Coordinates of C-alpha atoms in Angstrom, one line a residue:
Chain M
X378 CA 131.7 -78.0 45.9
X379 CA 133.7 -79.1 43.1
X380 CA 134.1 -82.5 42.6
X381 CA 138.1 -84.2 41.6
X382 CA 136.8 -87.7 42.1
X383 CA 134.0 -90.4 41.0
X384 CA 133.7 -93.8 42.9
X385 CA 131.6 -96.7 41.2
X386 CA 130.4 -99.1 42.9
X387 CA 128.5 -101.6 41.2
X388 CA 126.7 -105.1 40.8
X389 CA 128.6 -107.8 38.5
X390 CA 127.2 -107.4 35.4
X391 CA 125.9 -103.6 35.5
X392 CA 128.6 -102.2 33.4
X393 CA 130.6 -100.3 36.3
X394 CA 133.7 -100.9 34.2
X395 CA 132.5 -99.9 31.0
X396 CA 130.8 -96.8 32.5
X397 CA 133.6 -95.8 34.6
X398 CA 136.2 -95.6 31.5
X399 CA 133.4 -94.1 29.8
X400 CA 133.3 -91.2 31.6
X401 CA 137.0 -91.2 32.8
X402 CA 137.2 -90.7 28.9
X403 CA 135.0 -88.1 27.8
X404 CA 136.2 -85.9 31.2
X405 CA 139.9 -86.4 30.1
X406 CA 140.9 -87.9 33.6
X407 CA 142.6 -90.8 34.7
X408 CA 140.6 -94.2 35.7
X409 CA 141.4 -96.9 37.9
X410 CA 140.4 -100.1 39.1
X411 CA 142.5 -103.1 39.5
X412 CA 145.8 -101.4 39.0
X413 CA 144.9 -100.2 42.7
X414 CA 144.9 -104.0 44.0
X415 CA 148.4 -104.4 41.9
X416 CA 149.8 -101.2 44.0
X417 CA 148.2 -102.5 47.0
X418 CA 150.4 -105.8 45.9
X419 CA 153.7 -103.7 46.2
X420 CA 152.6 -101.8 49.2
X421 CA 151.6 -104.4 51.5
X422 CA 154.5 -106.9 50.7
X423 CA 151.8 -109.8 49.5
X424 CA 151.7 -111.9 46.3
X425 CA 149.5 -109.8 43.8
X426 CA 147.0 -113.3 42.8
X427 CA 146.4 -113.5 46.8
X428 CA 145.7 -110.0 46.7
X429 CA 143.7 -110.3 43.2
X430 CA 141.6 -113.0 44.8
X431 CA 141.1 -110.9 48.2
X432 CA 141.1 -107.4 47.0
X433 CA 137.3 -107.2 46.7
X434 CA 136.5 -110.5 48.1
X435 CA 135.4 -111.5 51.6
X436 CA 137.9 -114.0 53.1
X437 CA 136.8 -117.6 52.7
X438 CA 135.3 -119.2 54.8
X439 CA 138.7 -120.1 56.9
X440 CA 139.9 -117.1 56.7
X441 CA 137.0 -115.7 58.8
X442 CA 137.2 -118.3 61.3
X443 CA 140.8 -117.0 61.5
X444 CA 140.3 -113.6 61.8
X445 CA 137.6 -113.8 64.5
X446 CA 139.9 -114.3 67.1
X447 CA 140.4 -110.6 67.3
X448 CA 144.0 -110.8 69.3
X449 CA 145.1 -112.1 66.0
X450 CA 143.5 -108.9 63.7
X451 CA 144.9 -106.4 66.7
X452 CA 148.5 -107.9 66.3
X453 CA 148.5 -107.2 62.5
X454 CA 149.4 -110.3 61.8
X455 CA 146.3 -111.0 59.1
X456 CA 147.1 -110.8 55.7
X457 CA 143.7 -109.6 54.8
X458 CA 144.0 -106.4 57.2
X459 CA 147.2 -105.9 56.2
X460 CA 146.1 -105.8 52.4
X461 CA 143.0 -103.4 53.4
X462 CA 145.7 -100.9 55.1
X463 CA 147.6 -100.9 52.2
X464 CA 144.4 -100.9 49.9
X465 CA 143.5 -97.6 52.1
X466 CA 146.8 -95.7 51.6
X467 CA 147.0 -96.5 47.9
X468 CA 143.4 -94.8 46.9
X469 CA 144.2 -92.2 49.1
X470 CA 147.6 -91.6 47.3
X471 CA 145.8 -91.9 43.4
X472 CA 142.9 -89.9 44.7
X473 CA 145.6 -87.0 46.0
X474 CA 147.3 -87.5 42.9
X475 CA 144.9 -86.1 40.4
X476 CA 141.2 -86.2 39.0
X477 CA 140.4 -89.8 38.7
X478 CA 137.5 -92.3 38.6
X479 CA 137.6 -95.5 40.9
X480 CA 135.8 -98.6 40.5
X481 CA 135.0 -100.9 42.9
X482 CA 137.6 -101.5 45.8
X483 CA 136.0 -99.9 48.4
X484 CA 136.5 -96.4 47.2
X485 CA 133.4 -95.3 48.3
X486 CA 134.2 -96.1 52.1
X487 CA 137.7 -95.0 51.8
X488 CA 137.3 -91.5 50.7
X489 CA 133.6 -91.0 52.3
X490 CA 135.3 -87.9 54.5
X491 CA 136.1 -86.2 50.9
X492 CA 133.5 -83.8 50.1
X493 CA 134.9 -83.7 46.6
X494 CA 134.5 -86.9 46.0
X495 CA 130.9 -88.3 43.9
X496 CA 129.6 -91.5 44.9
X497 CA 127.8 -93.6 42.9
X498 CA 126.4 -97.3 43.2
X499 CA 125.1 -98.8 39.9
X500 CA 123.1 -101.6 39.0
X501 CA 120.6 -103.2 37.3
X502 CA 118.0 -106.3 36.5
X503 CA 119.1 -110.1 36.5
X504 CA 118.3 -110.5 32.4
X505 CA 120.7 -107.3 31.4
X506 CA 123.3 -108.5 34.2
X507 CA 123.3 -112.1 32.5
X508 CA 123.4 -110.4 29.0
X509 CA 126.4 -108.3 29.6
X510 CA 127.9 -111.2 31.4
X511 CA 127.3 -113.5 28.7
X512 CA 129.0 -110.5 26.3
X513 CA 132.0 -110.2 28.2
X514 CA 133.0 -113.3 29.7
X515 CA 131.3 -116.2 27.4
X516 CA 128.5 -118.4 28.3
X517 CA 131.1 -120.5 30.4
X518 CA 130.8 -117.9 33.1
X519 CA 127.6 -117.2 32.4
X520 CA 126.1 -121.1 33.3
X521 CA 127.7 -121.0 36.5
X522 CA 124.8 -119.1 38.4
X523 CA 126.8 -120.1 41.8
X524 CA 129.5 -117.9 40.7
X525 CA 128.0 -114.8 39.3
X526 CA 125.8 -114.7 42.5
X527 CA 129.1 -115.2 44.8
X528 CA 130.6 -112.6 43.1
X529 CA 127.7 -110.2 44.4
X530 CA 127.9 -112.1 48.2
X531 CA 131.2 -112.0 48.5
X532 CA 131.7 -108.7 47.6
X533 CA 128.9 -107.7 49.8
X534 CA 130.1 -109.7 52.9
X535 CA 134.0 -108.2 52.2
X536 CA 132.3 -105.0 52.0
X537 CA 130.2 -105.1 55.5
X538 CA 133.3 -106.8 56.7
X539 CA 135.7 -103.6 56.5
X540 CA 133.1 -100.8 56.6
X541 CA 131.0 -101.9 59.1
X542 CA 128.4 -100.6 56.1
X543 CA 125.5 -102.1 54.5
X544 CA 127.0 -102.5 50.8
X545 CA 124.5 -101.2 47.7
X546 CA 122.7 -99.0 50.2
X547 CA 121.7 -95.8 48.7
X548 CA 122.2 -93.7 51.5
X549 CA 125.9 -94.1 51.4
X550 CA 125.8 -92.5 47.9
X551 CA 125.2 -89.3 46.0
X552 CA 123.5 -91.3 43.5
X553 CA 122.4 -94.8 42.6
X554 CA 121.6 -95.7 38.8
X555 CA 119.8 -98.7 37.3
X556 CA 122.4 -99.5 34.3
X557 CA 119.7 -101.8 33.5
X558 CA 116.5 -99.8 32.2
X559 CA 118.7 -96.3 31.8
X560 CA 121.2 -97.8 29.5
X561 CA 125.5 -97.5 29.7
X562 CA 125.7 -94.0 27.5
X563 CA 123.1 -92.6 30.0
X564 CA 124.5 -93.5 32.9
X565 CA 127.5 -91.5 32.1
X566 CA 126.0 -88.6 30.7
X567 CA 124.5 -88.8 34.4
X568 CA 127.8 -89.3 36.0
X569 CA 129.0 -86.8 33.9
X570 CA 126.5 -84.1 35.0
X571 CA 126.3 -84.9 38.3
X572 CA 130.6 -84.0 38.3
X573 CA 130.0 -80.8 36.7
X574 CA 130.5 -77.5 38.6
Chain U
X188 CA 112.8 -95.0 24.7
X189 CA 111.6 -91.9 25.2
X190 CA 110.2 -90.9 28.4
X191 CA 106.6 -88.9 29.2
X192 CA 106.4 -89.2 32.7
X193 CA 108.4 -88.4 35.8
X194 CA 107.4 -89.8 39.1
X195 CA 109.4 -88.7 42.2
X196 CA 109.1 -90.6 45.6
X197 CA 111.2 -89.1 48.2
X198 CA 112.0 -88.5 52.0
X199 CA 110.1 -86.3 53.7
X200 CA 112.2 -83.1 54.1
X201 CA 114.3 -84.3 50.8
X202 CA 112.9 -81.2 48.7
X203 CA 110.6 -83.4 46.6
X204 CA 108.3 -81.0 45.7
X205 CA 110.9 -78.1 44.8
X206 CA 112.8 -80.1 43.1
X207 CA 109.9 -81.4 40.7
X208 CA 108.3 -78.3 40.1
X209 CA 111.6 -77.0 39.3
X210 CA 111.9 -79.8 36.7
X211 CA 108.7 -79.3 35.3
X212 CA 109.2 -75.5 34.9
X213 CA 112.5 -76.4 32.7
X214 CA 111.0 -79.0 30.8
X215 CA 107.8 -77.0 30.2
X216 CA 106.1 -79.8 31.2
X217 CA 102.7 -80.6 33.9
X218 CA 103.6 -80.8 37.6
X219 CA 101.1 -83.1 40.0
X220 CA 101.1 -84.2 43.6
X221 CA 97.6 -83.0 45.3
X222 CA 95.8 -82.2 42.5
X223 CA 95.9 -85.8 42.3
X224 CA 94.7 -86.4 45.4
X225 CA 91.7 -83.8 44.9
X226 CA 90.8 -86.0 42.1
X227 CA 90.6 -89.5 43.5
X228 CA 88.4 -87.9 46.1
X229 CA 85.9 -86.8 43.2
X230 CA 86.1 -90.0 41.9
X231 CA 86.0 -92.1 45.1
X232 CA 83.0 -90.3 46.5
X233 CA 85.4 -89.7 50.0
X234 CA 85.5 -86.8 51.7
X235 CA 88.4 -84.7 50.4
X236 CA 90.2 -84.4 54.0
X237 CA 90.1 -88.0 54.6
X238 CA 91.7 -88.5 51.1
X239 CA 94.5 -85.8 52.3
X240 CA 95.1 -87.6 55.6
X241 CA 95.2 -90.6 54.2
X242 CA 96.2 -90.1 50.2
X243 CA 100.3 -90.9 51.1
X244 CA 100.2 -92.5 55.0
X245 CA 99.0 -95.5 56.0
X246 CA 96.1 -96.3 58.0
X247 CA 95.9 -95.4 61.7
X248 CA 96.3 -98.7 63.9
X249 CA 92.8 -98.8 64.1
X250 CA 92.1 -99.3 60.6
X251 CA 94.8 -101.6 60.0
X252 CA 92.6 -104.0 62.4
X253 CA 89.9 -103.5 60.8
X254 CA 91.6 -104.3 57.5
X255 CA 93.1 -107.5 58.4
X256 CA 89.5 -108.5 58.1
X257 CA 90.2 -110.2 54.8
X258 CA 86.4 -110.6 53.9
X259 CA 86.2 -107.0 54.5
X260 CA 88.6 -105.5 52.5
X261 CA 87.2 -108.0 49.1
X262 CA 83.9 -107.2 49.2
X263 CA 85.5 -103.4 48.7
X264 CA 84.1 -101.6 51.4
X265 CA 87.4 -100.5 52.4
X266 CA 87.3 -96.7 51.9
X267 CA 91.2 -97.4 52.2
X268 CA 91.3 -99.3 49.4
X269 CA 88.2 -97.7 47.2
X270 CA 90.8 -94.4 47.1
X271 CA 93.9 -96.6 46.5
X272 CA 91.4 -97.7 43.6
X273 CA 90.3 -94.4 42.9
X274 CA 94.3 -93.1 42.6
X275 CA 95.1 -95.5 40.5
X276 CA 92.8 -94.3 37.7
X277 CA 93.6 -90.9 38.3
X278 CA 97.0 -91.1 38.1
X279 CA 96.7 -93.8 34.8
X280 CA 94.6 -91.0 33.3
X281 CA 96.8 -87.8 34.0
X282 CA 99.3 -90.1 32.6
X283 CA 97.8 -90.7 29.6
X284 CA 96.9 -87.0 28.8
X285 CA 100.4 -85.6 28.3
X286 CA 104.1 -85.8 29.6
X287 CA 104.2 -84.6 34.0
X288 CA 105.9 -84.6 36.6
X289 CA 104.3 -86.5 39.4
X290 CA 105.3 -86.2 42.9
X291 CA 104.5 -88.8 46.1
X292 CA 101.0 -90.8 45.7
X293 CA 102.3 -93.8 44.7
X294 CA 102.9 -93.0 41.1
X295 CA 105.8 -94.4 40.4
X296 CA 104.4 -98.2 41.4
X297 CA 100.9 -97.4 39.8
X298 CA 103.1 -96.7 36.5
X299 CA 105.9 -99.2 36.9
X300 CA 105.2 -101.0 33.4
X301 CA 105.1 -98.0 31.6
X302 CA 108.4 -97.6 29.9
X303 CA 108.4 -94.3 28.9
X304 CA 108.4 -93.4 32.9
X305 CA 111.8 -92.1 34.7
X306 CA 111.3 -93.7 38.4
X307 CA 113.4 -91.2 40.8
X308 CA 114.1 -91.4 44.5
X309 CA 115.4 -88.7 46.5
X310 CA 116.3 -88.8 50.3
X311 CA 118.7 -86.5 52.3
X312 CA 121.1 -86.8 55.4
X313 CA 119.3 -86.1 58.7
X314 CA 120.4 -82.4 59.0
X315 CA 119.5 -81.4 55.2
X316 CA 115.9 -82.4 56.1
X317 CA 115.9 -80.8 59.5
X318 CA 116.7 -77.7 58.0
X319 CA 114.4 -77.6 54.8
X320 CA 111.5 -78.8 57.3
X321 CA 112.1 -75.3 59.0
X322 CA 112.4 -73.1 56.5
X323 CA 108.9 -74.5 54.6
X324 CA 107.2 -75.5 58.5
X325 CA 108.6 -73.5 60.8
X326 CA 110.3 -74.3 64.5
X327 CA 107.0 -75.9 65.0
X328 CA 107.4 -78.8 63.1
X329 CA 110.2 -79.5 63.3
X330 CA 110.7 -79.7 67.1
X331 CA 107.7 -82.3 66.9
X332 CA 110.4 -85.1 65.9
X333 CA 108.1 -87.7 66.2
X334 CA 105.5 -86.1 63.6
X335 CA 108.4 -85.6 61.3
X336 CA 109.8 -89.5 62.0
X337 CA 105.7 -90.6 61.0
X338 CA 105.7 -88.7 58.1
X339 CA 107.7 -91.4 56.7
X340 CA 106.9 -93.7 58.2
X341 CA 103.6 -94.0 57.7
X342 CA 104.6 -93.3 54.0
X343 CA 106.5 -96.2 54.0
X344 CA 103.9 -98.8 55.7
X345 CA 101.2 -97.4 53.0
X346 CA 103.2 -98.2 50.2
X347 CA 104.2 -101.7 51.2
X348 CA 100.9 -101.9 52.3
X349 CA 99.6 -101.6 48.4
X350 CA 102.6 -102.4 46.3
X351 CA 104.2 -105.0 48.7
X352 CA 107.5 -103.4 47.5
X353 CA 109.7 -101.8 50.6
X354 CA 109.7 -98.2 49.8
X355 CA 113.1 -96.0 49.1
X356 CA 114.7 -99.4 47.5
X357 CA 117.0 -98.2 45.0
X358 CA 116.6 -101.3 42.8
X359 CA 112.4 -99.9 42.4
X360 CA 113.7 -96.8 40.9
X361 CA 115.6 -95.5 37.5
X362 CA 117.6 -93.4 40.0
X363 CA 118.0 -92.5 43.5
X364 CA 119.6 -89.3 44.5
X365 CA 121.0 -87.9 47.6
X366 CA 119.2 -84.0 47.7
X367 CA 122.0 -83.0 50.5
X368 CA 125.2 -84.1 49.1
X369 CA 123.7 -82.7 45.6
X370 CA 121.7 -79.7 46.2
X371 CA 118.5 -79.2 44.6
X372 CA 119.7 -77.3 41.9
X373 CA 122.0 -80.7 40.6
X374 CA 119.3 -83.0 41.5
X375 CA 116.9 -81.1 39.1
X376 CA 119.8 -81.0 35.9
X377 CA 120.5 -84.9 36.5
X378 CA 116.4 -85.9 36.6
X379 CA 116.4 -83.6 33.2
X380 CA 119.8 -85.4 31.7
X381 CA 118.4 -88.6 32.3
X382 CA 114.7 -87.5 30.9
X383 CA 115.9 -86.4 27.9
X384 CA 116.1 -88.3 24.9

């Protein structure tokens, strides 16, 4: 079936953004990533750094004690569910819209019932994840092994949390890539191929 | 770096063995899986059947106990681990002689330090397999649902068994791709694009 749509998911640090415009690029068609969260923003009526902070994040730690009362999540009174509602009907709208690739956001879970839809996960070893790091957000970032690893975690957590689906697992996707030993220009001539008709 | 070798794990049912040969036959290049297997029996001295029964699949439960005999299985009379032995240099050496395709056996953990190998996975939803299992088996087979669950099973337990690596994980391979949602045809195009140089 033809494909209109790519979702990347990815590790921090495997190149998912790169990639992503990469190919958005060379196939002529839009890409997308946080400007999603900043609709979600608009949509769900909450201040874009809250929803910046939470839009791929799990809820800290008080937040989950929160929303495990479930009479609180049913009422729809949590800002997180309320943010994921609106995340939902904002990739559904871009991905109606026209040919696009998504990174990260949960795309992958929210359009799973689109056959037309290619889903890849990406990642890649610790040393090219800590070199690309280094690269793109200075060694700063790169010395505070907490927060690189908590980006992963909380992702992951955030991920389970709304899906109900183990994140990274390759049976959820078409295809997985390691950015690490294939390289960033081959992972989108991959991508790119895998699109195709 | 350019790559020699192709090694393809997959699910049983996945179309592995179509979808290597099919690769090979476009790259013009060697295609292995049993031929492999014929000679580690040469060169272990086992009887070739054993070696089929027991080339991909672990041990039955009764060699497993006799295995956890630690003694045992160092002073190498093992005829487990005197093929696993035997594979090894087989598989190093139809390495060495020129670029292949090798499916199943263990190949791609036996060449997992050799660069110039592309590591692929391929797995398939339930009803993908089902279907492929009956067109190559026959009804047979595949209403014997517990032979068909073994079959990767017992993959699975004989390659931790020898690599202590959990088998199908995508962070292991180069790529892993989903035969169902791809077709066979797509899988074979995107193990060549990321083969070539």
């Amino acid at each position: 079936m033809k494909k209109n749509i790519i979702t990347i998911s990815r590790e921090f640090g495997s190149g998912g953004r790169t990639i992503g415009k990469k190919v958005a690029k060379e196939l002529g068609i839009m890409y997308y990533d946080r400007d999603i969260i900043r609709e979600a923003a608009k949509e769900s009526g909450l201040n874009e750094r809250y929803v910046e902070e939470y839009g791929e994040f799990s809820p800290s730690a008080d937040d989950r004690f929160a929303y495990s009362f479930v009479d609180y999540m049913e009422e729809g009174n949590s800002p997180v569910l309320r943010l994921w509602e609106a995340r939902k009907k904002v990739i559904r709208e871009f991905a109606d819209r026209e040919p696009c690739v998504i990174v990260g956001v949960g795309a992958d879970y929210i359009l799973k019932d689109r056959r037309d839809c290619l889903k890849v996960f990406l990642y890649a070893d610790e040393e090219t994840k800590q070199e690309r790091i280094r690269e793109l957000y200075g060694d700063v970032v790169l010395r505070d092994k907490n927060r690189i690893h908590n980006m992963d975690v909380r992702r992951s957590i955030n991920y389970q949390y709304f899906t109900g689906q183990e994140w990274g697992k390759s049976k959820n996707y078409d295809l997985s890539l390691n950015s690490g030993s294939l390289g960033v220009d081959k992972c989108a001539d991959i991508i790119i191929k895998a699109f195709e008709d």
